[in-house]
């Protein structure tokens, strides 16, 4: 069994100041996930009549992207996985774990942040609205396997926000690039490609998210391994959309 010292950011509301509170955790299983340790802490806090720590999670299988916090300064706490897939055995017994909300997004409460900026960006063009008719027989639309693979790889973006949190500029270029790539590489998404890239980029700017300056931190931390090439495609499509 393991012991940890948790330093957790507690903030009652977005407009109120927050602070780190220290909680000792004794005798936790190495097989628990980080979020299961927070569940255990919350049980103890509620039994003591205190407010539980607020954090986001849903599927707890690395699929939905709703979990996300900073663990010792690293988005999700580990490269290549979501917070719900981080297990305590990867930390050292006796280690101090500092848990903070993901930077780049407004804090709602404690470790929960507001990622609705991503929803507003998606509402500007993260879909196909042209009438493509009923589903055709798959082989009647020939798509090279490499193109299909690139589109499907980009479609695995779960919108967790780790890219924004890791970027020194707070840029969402990897997220937007993934959506642009996934939609525009396939025939059904091409008629609206120019309009889509301009509208989604404009909304990204309106949300106050930063610009990409090729640091590459976003792709390095992305739990879905979305490559930096999606940002290159985003830029290329953006400029082509004005010609
Ligand atoms: S809770 Fe769904 S990805 Fe972590």
PDB file of C-alpha atoms and ligand atoms in Angstrom:
ATOM      1  CA  UNK A   1       0.000   0.000   0.000  1.00  0.00           C
ATOM      2  CA  UNK A   2       1.095   3.558  -0.743  1.00  0.00           C
ATOM      3  CA  UNK A   3       1.036   6.886   1.058  1.00  0.00           C
ATOM      4  CA  UNK A   4       0.787  10.269  -0.651  1.00  0.00           C
ATOM      5  CA  UNK A   5       0.511  13.907   0.266  1.00  0.00           C
ATOM      6  CA  UNK A   6      -2.029  15.645  -1.936  1.00  0.00           C
ATOM      7  CA  UNK A   7      -1.785  19.394  -2.488  1.00  0.00           C
ATOM      8  CA  UNK A   8      -5.096  20.241  -4.126  1.00  0.00           C
ATOM      9  CA  UNK A   9      -6.294  23.567  -5.525  1.00  0.00           C
ATOM     10  CA  UNK A  10      -9.533  24.488  -3.765  1.00  0.00           C
ATOM     11  CA  UNK A  11     -11.601  27.345  -5.150  1.00  0.00           C
ATOM     12  CA  UNK A  12     -15.231  27.733  -4.136  1.00  0.00           C
ATOM     13  CA  UNK A  13     -16.285  29.686  -7.251  1.00  0.00           C
ATOM     14  CA  UNK A  14     -14.722  31.144 -10.359  1.00  0.00           C
ATOM     15  CA  UNK A  15     -14.868  34.713  -9.011  1.00  0.00           C
ATOM     16  CA  UNK A  16     -13.440  33.848  -5.608  1.00  0.00           C
ATOM     17  CA  UNK A  17      -9.756  33.356  -4.807  1.00  0.00           C
ATOM     18  CA  UNK A  18      -8.439  29.826  -4.401  1.00  0.00           C
ATOM     19  CA  UNK A  19      -5.634  28.201  -2.441  1.00  0.00           C
ATOM     20  CA  UNK A  20      -3.811  24.898  -2.099  1.00  0.00           C
ATOM     21  CA  UNK A  21      -5.016  22.627   0.703  1.00  0.00           C
ATOM     22  CA  UNK A  22      -2.904  19.655   1.810  1.00  0.00           C
ATOM     23  CA  UNK A  23      -4.492  16.246   2.414  1.00  0.00           C
ATOM     24  CA  UNK A  24      -2.534  13.179   3.548  1.00  0.00           C
ATOM     25  CA  UNK A  25      -3.636   9.894   1.959  1.00  0.00           C
ATOM     26  CA  UNK A  26      -2.512   6.674   3.679  1.00  0.00           C
ATOM     27  CA  UNK A  27      -2.778   3.039   2.626  1.00  0.00           C
ATOM     28  CA  UNK A  28      -4.021   3.495  -0.937  1.00  0.00           C
ATOM     29  CA  UNK A  29      -3.712   0.652  -3.425  1.00  0.00           C
ATOM     30  CA  UNK A  30      -1.136   0.920  -6.248  1.00  0.00           C
ATOM     31  CA  UNK A  31      -3.856  -0.442  -8.534  1.00  0.00           C
ATOM     32  CA  UNK A  32      -6.164   2.512  -7.935  1.00  0.00           C
ATOM     33  CA  UNK A  33      -6.424   5.260 -10.484  1.00  0.00           C
ATOM     34  CA  UNK A  34      -5.733   8.844  -9.481  1.00  0.00           C
ATOM     35  CA  UNK A  35      -9.450   9.600  -9.694  1.00  0.00           C
ATOM     36  CA  UNK A  36     -10.265   6.642  -7.423  1.00  0.00           C
ATOM     37  CA  UNK A  37      -7.940   8.170  -4.845  1.00  0.00           C
ATOM     38  CA  UNK A  38      -9.880  11.445  -5.187  1.00  0.00           C
ATOM     39  CA  UNK A  39     -13.121   9.467  -4.746  1.00  0.00           C
ATOM     40  CA  UNK A  40     -11.701   8.013  -1.521  1.00  0.00           C
ATOM     41  CA  UNK A  41     -10.613  11.463  -0.339  1.00  0.00           C
ATOM     42  CA  UNK A  42     -14.089  12.822  -1.062  1.00  0.00           C
ATOM     43  CA  UNK A  43     -15.690  10.007   0.968  1.00  0.00           C
ATOM     44  CA  UNK A  44     -13.510  10.968   3.893  1.00  0.00           C
ATOM     45  CA  UNK A  45     -14.211  14.698   3.479  1.00  0.00           C
ATOM     46  CA  UNK A  46     -17.973  14.146   3.337  1.00  0.00           C
ATOM     47  CA  UNK A  47     -17.875  11.863   6.396  1.00  0.00           C
ATOM     48  CA  UNK A  48     -16.086  14.699   8.195  1.00  0.00           C
ATOM     49  CA  UNK A  49     -18.782  17.153   7.076  1.00  0.00           C
ATOM     50  CA  UNK A  50     -16.486  18.968   4.627  1.00  0.00           C
ATOM     51  CA  UNK A  51     -16.974  19.923   0.997  1.00  0.00           C
ATOM     52  CA  UNK A  52     -15.719  17.273  -1.459  1.00  0.00           C
ATOM     53  CA  UNK A  53     -13.163  18.174  -4.114  1.00  0.00           C
ATOM     54  CA  UNK A  54     -14.944  18.984  -7.397  1.00  0.00           C
ATOM     55  CA  UNK A  55     -13.433  17.443 -10.532  1.00  0.00           C
ATOM     56  CA  UNK A  56     -14.694  16.266 -13.910  1.00  0.00           C
ATOM     57  CA  UNK A  57     -14.949  12.663 -15.067  1.00  0.00           C
ATOM     58  CA  UNK A  58     -17.394  10.513 -16.963  1.00  0.00           C
ATOM     59  CA  UNK A  59     -16.357   7.342 -18.810  1.00  0.00           C
ATOM     60  CA  UNK A  60     -13.173   6.690 -16.811  1.00  0.00           C
ATOM     61  CA  UNK A  61     -11.986   4.643 -19.785  1.00  0.00           C
ATOM     62  CA  UNK A  62      -9.972   7.275 -21.662  1.00  0.00           C
ATOM     63  CA  UNK A  63     -12.761   7.799 -24.200  1.00  0.00           C
ATOM     64  CA  UNK A  64     -14.825  10.894 -23.377  1.00  0.00           C
ATOM     65  CA  UNK A  65     -12.133  13.476 -22.591  1.00  0.00           C
ATOM     66  CA  UNK A  66     -14.039  15.014 -19.705  1.00  0.00           C
ATOM     67  CA  UNK A  67     -11.409  14.324 -17.048  1.00  0.00           C
ATOM     68  CA  UNK A  68      -8.363  16.512 -17.049  1.00  0.00           C
ATOM     69  CA  UNK A  69      -6.253  18.210 -14.447  1.00  0.00           C
ATOM     70  CA  UNK A  70      -2.676  19.183 -13.876  1.00  0.00           C
ATOM     71  CA  UNK A  71      -0.641  16.673 -11.843  1.00  0.00           C
ATOM     72  CA  UNK A  72       2.740  17.996 -10.735  1.00  0.00           C
ATOM     73  CA  UNK A  73       2.569  20.470 -13.616  1.00  0.00           C
ATOM     74  CA  UNK A  74       1.764  17.880 -16.316  1.00  0.00           C
ATOM     75  CA  UNK A  75      -1.638  17.870 -18.054  1.00  0.00           C
ATOM     76  CA  UNK A  76      -3.319  14.550 -17.162  1.00  0.00           C
ATOM     77  CA  UNK A  77      -0.257  13.674 -15.062  1.00  0.00           C
ATOM     78  CA  UNK A  78       1.280  11.338 -17.609  1.00  0.00           C
ATOM     79  CA  UNK A  79       2.186  11.553 -21.284  1.00  0.00           C
ATOM     80  CA  UNK A  80      -0.160   9.756 -23.657  1.00  0.00           C
ATOM     81  CA  UNK A  81      -3.084   8.971 -21.331  1.00  0.00           C
ATOM     82  CA  UNK A  82      -6.060  10.757 -19.798  1.00  0.00           C
ATOM     83  CA  UNK A  83      -6.215  11.514 -16.074  1.00  0.00           C
ATOM     84  CA  UNK A  84      -8.632   8.633 -15.469  1.00  0.00           C
ATOM     85  CA  UNK A  85      -6.037   6.221 -16.861  1.00  0.00           C
ATOM     86  CA  UNK A  86      -3.245   7.361 -14.540  1.00  0.00           C
ATOM     87  CA  UNK A  87      -2.605   4.698 -11.895  1.00  0.00           C
ATOM     88  CA  UNK A  88      -0.982   5.252  -8.534  1.00  0.00           C
ATOM     89  CA  UNK A  89       1.689   2.603  -9.120  1.00  0.00           C
ATOM     90  CA  UNK A  90       3.478   5.065 -11.432  1.00  0.00           C
ATOM     91  CA  UNK A  91       4.182   7.405  -8.492  1.00  0.00           C
ATOM     92  CA  UNK A  92       6.694   6.876  -5.710  1.00  0.00           C
ATOM     93  CA  UNK A  93       5.526   5.943  -2.247  1.00  0.00           C
ATOM     94  CA  UNK A  94       5.501   9.066  -0.081  1.00  0.00           C
ATOM     95  CA  UNK A  95       5.447  11.429  -3.062  1.00  0.00           C
ATOM     96  CA  UNK A  96       3.650  14.777  -2.953  1.00  0.00           C
ATOM     97  CA  UNK A  97       1.130  15.136  -5.779  1.00  0.00           C
ATOM     98  CA  UNK A  98       0.077  18.672  -6.646  1.00  0.00           C
ATOM     99  CA  UNK A  99      -3.311  18.738  -8.382  1.00  0.00           C
ATOM    100  CA  UNK A 100      -4.456  21.890 -10.179  1.00  0.00           C
ATOM    101  CA  UNK A 101      -7.151  22.759 -12.731  1.00  0.00           C
ATOM    102  CA  UNK A 102      -6.075  22.705 -16.388  1.00  0.00           C
ATOM    103  CA  UNK A 103      -4.571  26.099 -17.313  1.00  0.00           C
ATOM    104  CA  UNK A 104      -5.999  27.901 -20.328  1.00  0.00           C
ATOM    105  CA  UNK A 105      -9.620  27.446 -19.235  1.00  0.00           C
ATOM    106  CA  UNK A 106     -11.726  29.343 -16.653  1.00  0.00           C
ATOM    107  CA  UNK A 107     -12.031  27.553 -13.311  1.00  0.00           C
ATOM    108  CA  UNK A 108     -15.596  26.581 -12.394  1.00  0.00           C
ATOM    109  CA  UNK A 109     -14.738  25.172  -8.992  1.00  0.00           C
ATOM    110  CA  UNK A 110     -11.737  23.371  -7.460  1.00  0.00           C
ATOM    111  CA  UNK A 111     -10.321  21.182 -10.253  1.00  0.00           C
ATOM    112  CA  UNK A 112     -13.232  21.641 -12.662  1.00  0.00           C
ATOM    113  CA  UNK A 113     -12.756  23.967 -15.636  1.00  0.00           C
ATOM    114  CA  UNK A 114     -15.115  25.346 -18.266  1.00  0.00           C
ATOM    115  CA  UNK A 115     -14.190  23.910 -21.679  1.00  0.00           C
ATOM    116  CA  UNK A 116     -17.298  25.237 -23.450  1.00  0.00           C
ATOM    117  CA  UNK A 117     -14.966  27.256 -25.725  1.00  0.00           C
ATOM    118  CA  UNK A 118     -14.410  23.959 -27.560  1.00  0.00           C
ATOM    119  CA  UNK A 119     -18.183  23.538 -27.992  1.00  0.00           C
ATOM    120  CA  UNK A 120     -18.496  27.033 -29.436  1.00  0.00           C
ATOM    121  CA  UNK A 121     -15.638  26.370 -31.848  1.00  0.00           C
ATOM    122  CA  UNK A 122     -17.316  23.128 -32.953  1.00  0.00           C
ATOM    123  CA  UNK A 123     -20.633  24.951 -33.412  1.00  0.00           C
ATOM    124  CA  UNK A 124     -18.943  27.180 -36.005  1.00  0.00           C
ATOM    125  CA  UNK A 125     -18.209  24.340 -38.405  1.00  0.00           C
ATOM    126  CA  UNK A 126     -17.251  21.068 -36.755  1.00  0.00           C
ATOM    127  CA  UNK A 127     -19.889  19.209 -38.763  1.00  0.00           C
ATOM    128  CA  UNK A 128     -21.072  18.507 -42.321  1.00  0.00           C
ATOM    129  CA  UNK A 129     -24.329  20.205 -43.325  1.00  0.00           C
ATOM    130  CA  UNK A 130     -24.386  19.559 -47.083  1.00  0.00           C
ATOM    131  CA  UNK A 131     -26.908  16.961 -48.192  1.00  0.00           C
ATOM    132  CA  UNK A 132     -24.873  13.887 -49.037  1.00  0.00           C
ATOM    133  CA  UNK A 133     -27.905  11.672 -49.629  1.00  0.00           C
ATOM    134  CA  UNK A 134     -28.377   8.236 -48.152  1.00  0.00           C
ATOM    135  CA  UNK A 135     -25.380   6.119 -47.199  1.00  0.00           C
ATOM    136  CA  UNK A 136     -23.827   4.799 -50.416  1.00  0.00           C
ATOM    137  CA  UNK A 137     -22.190   1.434 -50.785  1.00  0.00           C
ATOM    138  CA  UNK A 138     -18.750   1.969 -49.256  1.00  0.00           C
ATOM    139  CA  UNK A 139     -16.705   0.950 -52.279  1.00  0.00           C
ATOM    140  CA  UNK A 140     -18.419   3.478 -54.566  1.00  0.00           C
ATOM    141  CA  UNK A 141     -16.419   6.312 -52.941  1.00  0.00           C
ATOM    142  CA  UNK A 142     -12.798   5.323 -53.427  1.00  0.00           C
ATOM    143  CA  UNK A 143     -10.644   6.865 -50.687  1.00  0.00           C
ATOM    144  CA  UNK A 144      -6.951   5.946 -50.519  1.00  0.00           C
ATOM    145  CA  UNK A 145      -6.208   3.970 -47.339  1.00  0.00           C
ATOM    146  CA  UNK A 146      -3.578   6.514 -46.263  1.00  0.00           C
ATOM    147  CA  UNK A 147      -6.111   9.352 -46.493  1.00  0.00           C
ATOM    148  CA  UNK A 148      -8.763   7.379 -44.628  1.00  0.00           C
ATOM    149  CA  UNK A 149      -6.249   6.515 -41.901  1.00  0.00           C
ATOM    150  CA  UNK A 150      -5.234  10.173 -41.492  1.00  0.00           C
ATOM    151  CA  UNK A 151      -8.883  11.225 -41.242  1.00  0.00           C
ATOM    152  CA  UNK A 152      -9.753   8.541 -38.721  1.00  0.00           C
ATOM    153  CA  UNK A 153      -6.621   9.233 -36.653  1.00  0.00           C
ATOM    154  CA  UNK A 154      -7.606  12.912 -36.450  1.00  0.00           C
ATOM    155  CA  UNK A 155     -11.165  11.915 -35.539  1.00  0.00           C
ATOM    156  CA  UNK A 156      -9.883  10.278 -32.351  1.00  0.00           C
ATOM    157  CA  UNK A 157      -9.431  13.724 -30.730  1.00  0.00           C
ATOM    158  CA  UNK A 158     -11.518  13.644 -27.542  1.00  0.00           C
ATOM    159  CA  UNK A 159     -11.377  17.391 -26.828  1.00  0.00           C
ATOM    160  CA  UNK A 160      -9.830  16.933 -23.391  1.00  0.00           C
ATOM    161  CA  UNK A 161      -7.994  20.282 -23.486  1.00  0.00           C
ATOM    162  CA  UNK A 162      -4.548  18.919 -22.597  1.00  0.00           C
ATOM    163  CA  UNK A 163      -3.178  20.570 -25.764  1.00  0.00           C
ATOM    164  CA  UNK A 164      -4.286  24.022 -24.597  1.00  0.00           C
ATOM    165  CA  UNK A 165      -2.981  23.381 -21.091  1.00  0.00           C
ATOM    166  CA  UNK A 166       0.432  22.227 -22.333  1.00  0.00           C
ATOM    167  CA  UNK A 167       0.917  25.025 -24.871  1.00  0.00           C
ATOM    168  CA  UNK A 168       2.901  28.056 -23.617  1.00  0.00           C
ATOM    169  CA  UNK A 169       0.554  30.192 -25.756  1.00  0.00           C
ATOM    170  CA  UNK A 170      -2.627  28.435 -24.617  1.00  0.00           C
ATOM    171  CA  UNK A 171      -3.357  27.587 -28.250  1.00  0.00           C
ATOM    172  CA  UNK A 172      -6.140  25.251 -29.378  1.00  0.00           C
ATOM    173  CA  UNK A 173      -4.545  24.772 -32.810  1.00  0.00           C
ATOM    174  CA  UNK A 174      -4.104  21.004 -32.312  1.00  0.00           C
ATOM    175  CA  UNK A 175      -7.783  20.592 -31.392  1.00  0.00           C
ATOM    176  CA  UNK A 176      -9.025  22.708 -34.318  1.00  0.00           C
ATOM    177  CA  UNK A 177      -6.487  21.129 -36.664  1.00  0.00           C
ATOM    178  CA  UNK A 178      -7.743  17.667 -35.725  1.00  0.00           C
ATOM    179  CA  UNK A 179     -11.363  18.617 -36.472  1.00  0.00           C
ATOM    180  CA  UNK A 180     -10.428  20.306 -39.764  1.00  0.00           C
ATOM    181  CA  UNK A 181      -8.353  17.297 -40.814  1.00  0.00           C
ATOM    182  CA  UNK A 182     -10.933  14.707 -39.904  1.00  0.00           C
ATOM    183  CA  UNK A 183     -13.718  16.490 -41.781  1.00  0.00           C
ATOM    184  CA  UNK A 184     -11.918  17.852 -44.834  1.00  0.00           C
ATOM    185  CA  UNK A 185      -9.946  14.778 -45.844  1.00  0.00           C
ATOM    186  CA  UNK A 186     -13.115  12.857 -46.679  1.00  0.00           C
ATOM    187  CA  UNK A 187     -15.273  13.769 -49.718  1.00  0.00           C
ATOM    188  CA  UNK A 188     -18.380  14.672 -47.716  1.00  0.00           C
ATOM    189  CA  UNK A 189     -16.495  17.350 -45.782  1.00  0.00           C
ATOM    190  CA  UNK A 190     -14.784  19.025 -48.718  1.00  0.00           C
ATOM    191  CA  UNK A 191     -17.546  21.352 -50.052  1.00  0.00           C
ATOM    192  CA  UNK A 192     -17.572  23.299 -46.747  1.00  0.00           C
ATOM    193  CA  UNK A 193     -13.845  23.074 -46.025  1.00  0.00           C
ATOM    194  CA  UNK A 194     -13.020  26.755 -46.695  1.00  0.00           C
ATOM    195  CA  UNK A 195     -15.990  28.153 -44.814  1.00  0.00           C
ATOM    196  CA  UNK A 196     -15.344  25.721 -41.941  1.00  0.00           C
ATOM    197  CA  UNK A 197     -11.692  26.577 -41.427  1.00  0.00           C
ATOM    198  CA  UNK A 198     -12.338  30.325 -41.464  1.00  0.00           C
ATOM    199  CA  UNK A 199     -15.275  30.135 -39.031  1.00  0.00           C
ATOM    200  CA  UNK A 200     -13.579  27.776 -36.574  1.00  0.00           C
ATOM    201  CA  UNK A 201     -10.342  29.802 -36.629  1.00  0.00           C
ATOM    202  CA  UNK A 202     -12.270  33.034 -36.043  1.00  0.00           C
ATOM    203  CA  UNK A 203     -14.059  31.472 -33.062  1.00  0.00           C
ATOM    204  CA  UNK A 204     -10.759  30.172 -31.664  1.00  0.00           C
ATOM    205  CA  UNK A 205      -9.478  33.769 -31.763  1.00  0.00           C
ATOM    206  CA  UNK A 206     -12.713  35.117 -30.269  1.00  0.00           C
ATOM    207  CA  UNK A 207     -12.342  32.715 -27.332  1.00  0.00           C
ATOM    208  CA  UNK A 208      -8.960  34.285 -26.546  1.00  0.00           C
ATOM    209  CA  UNK A 209      -7.053  31.080 -27.214  1.00  0.00           C
ATOM    210  CA  UNK A 210      -3.466  31.710 -28.275  1.00  0.00           C
ATOM    211  CA  UNK A 211      -1.698  31.261 -31.561  1.00  0.00           C
ATOM    212  CA  UNK A 212       0.550  28.324 -32.421  1.00  0.00           C
ATOM    213  CA  UNK A 213       4.269  29.051 -32.560  1.00  0.00           C
ATOM    214  CA  UNK A 214       5.400  25.457 -33.163  1.00  0.00           C
ATOM    215  CA  UNK A 215       6.439  24.494 -29.628  1.00  0.00           C
ATOM    216  CA  UNK A 216       4.942  21.041 -30.133  1.00  0.00           C
ATOM    217  CA  UNK A 217       4.011  20.562 -26.459  1.00  0.00           C
ATOM    218  CA  UNK A 218       0.408  19.883 -27.502  1.00  0.00           C
ATOM    219  CA  UNK A 219       1.234  16.862 -29.659  1.00  0.00           C
ATOM    220  CA  UNK A 220       3.719  15.572 -27.074  1.00  0.00           C
ATOM    221  CA  UNK A 221       1.082  15.434 -24.313  1.00  0.00           C
ATOM    222  CA  UNK A 222      -1.975  14.483 -26.409  1.00  0.00           C
ATOM    223  CA  UNK A 223      -3.493  11.240 -25.057  1.00  0.00           C
ATOM    224  CA  UNK A 224      -4.720  10.393 -28.565  1.00  0.00           C
ATOM    225  CA  UNK A 225      -1.355  11.037 -30.266  1.00  0.00           C
ATOM    226  CA  UNK A 226      -2.813  13.638 -32.626  1.00  0.00           C
ATOM    227  CA  UNK A 227       0.207  14.685 -34.738  1.00  0.00           C
ATOM    228  CA  UNK A 228       1.457  18.230 -35.372  1.00  0.00           C
ATOM    229  CA  UNK A 229       0.737  17.726 -39.086  1.00  0.00           C
ATOM    230  CA  UNK A 230      -2.932  18.571 -38.384  1.00  0.00           C
ATOM    231  CA  UNK A 231      -1.796  22.117 -37.507  1.00  0.00           C
ATOM    232  CA  UNK A 232       0.090  22.329 -40.803  1.00  0.00           C
ATOM    233  CA  UNK A 233      -3.102  21.266 -42.581  1.00  0.00           C
ATOM    234  CA  UNK A 234      -5.121  23.844 -40.616  1.00  0.00           C
ATOM    235  CA  UNK A 235      -2.806  26.635 -41.719  1.00  0.00           C
ATOM    236  CA  UNK A 236      -2.665  25.456 -45.320  1.00  0.00           C
ATOM    237  CA  UNK A 237      -6.444  25.199 -45.565  1.00  0.00           C
ATOM    238  CA  UNK A 238      -6.890  28.570 -43.908  1.00  0.00           C
ATOM    239  CA  UNK A 239      -4.744  30.375 -46.479  1.00  0.00           C
ATOM    240  CA  UNK A 240      -6.165  28.373 -49.385  1.00  0.00           C
ATOM    241  CA  UNK A 241      -9.685  29.352 -48.263  1.00  0.00           C
ATOM    242  CA  UNK A 242      -8.989  32.982 -49.229  1.00  0.00           C
ATOM    243  CA  UNK A 243      -7.780  32.234 -52.764  1.00  0.00           C
TER     244      UNK A 243
HETATM  245  S1  LIG B   1     -13.332  10.231 -17.723  1.00  0.00           S
HETATM  246 FE1  LIG B   1     -13.605   9.921 -19.873  1.00  0.00          FE
HETATM  247  S2  LIG B   1     -11.584  10.169 -20.635  1.00  0.00           S
HETATM  248 FE2  LIG B   1     -11.297  10.287 -18.493  1.00  0.00          FE
END
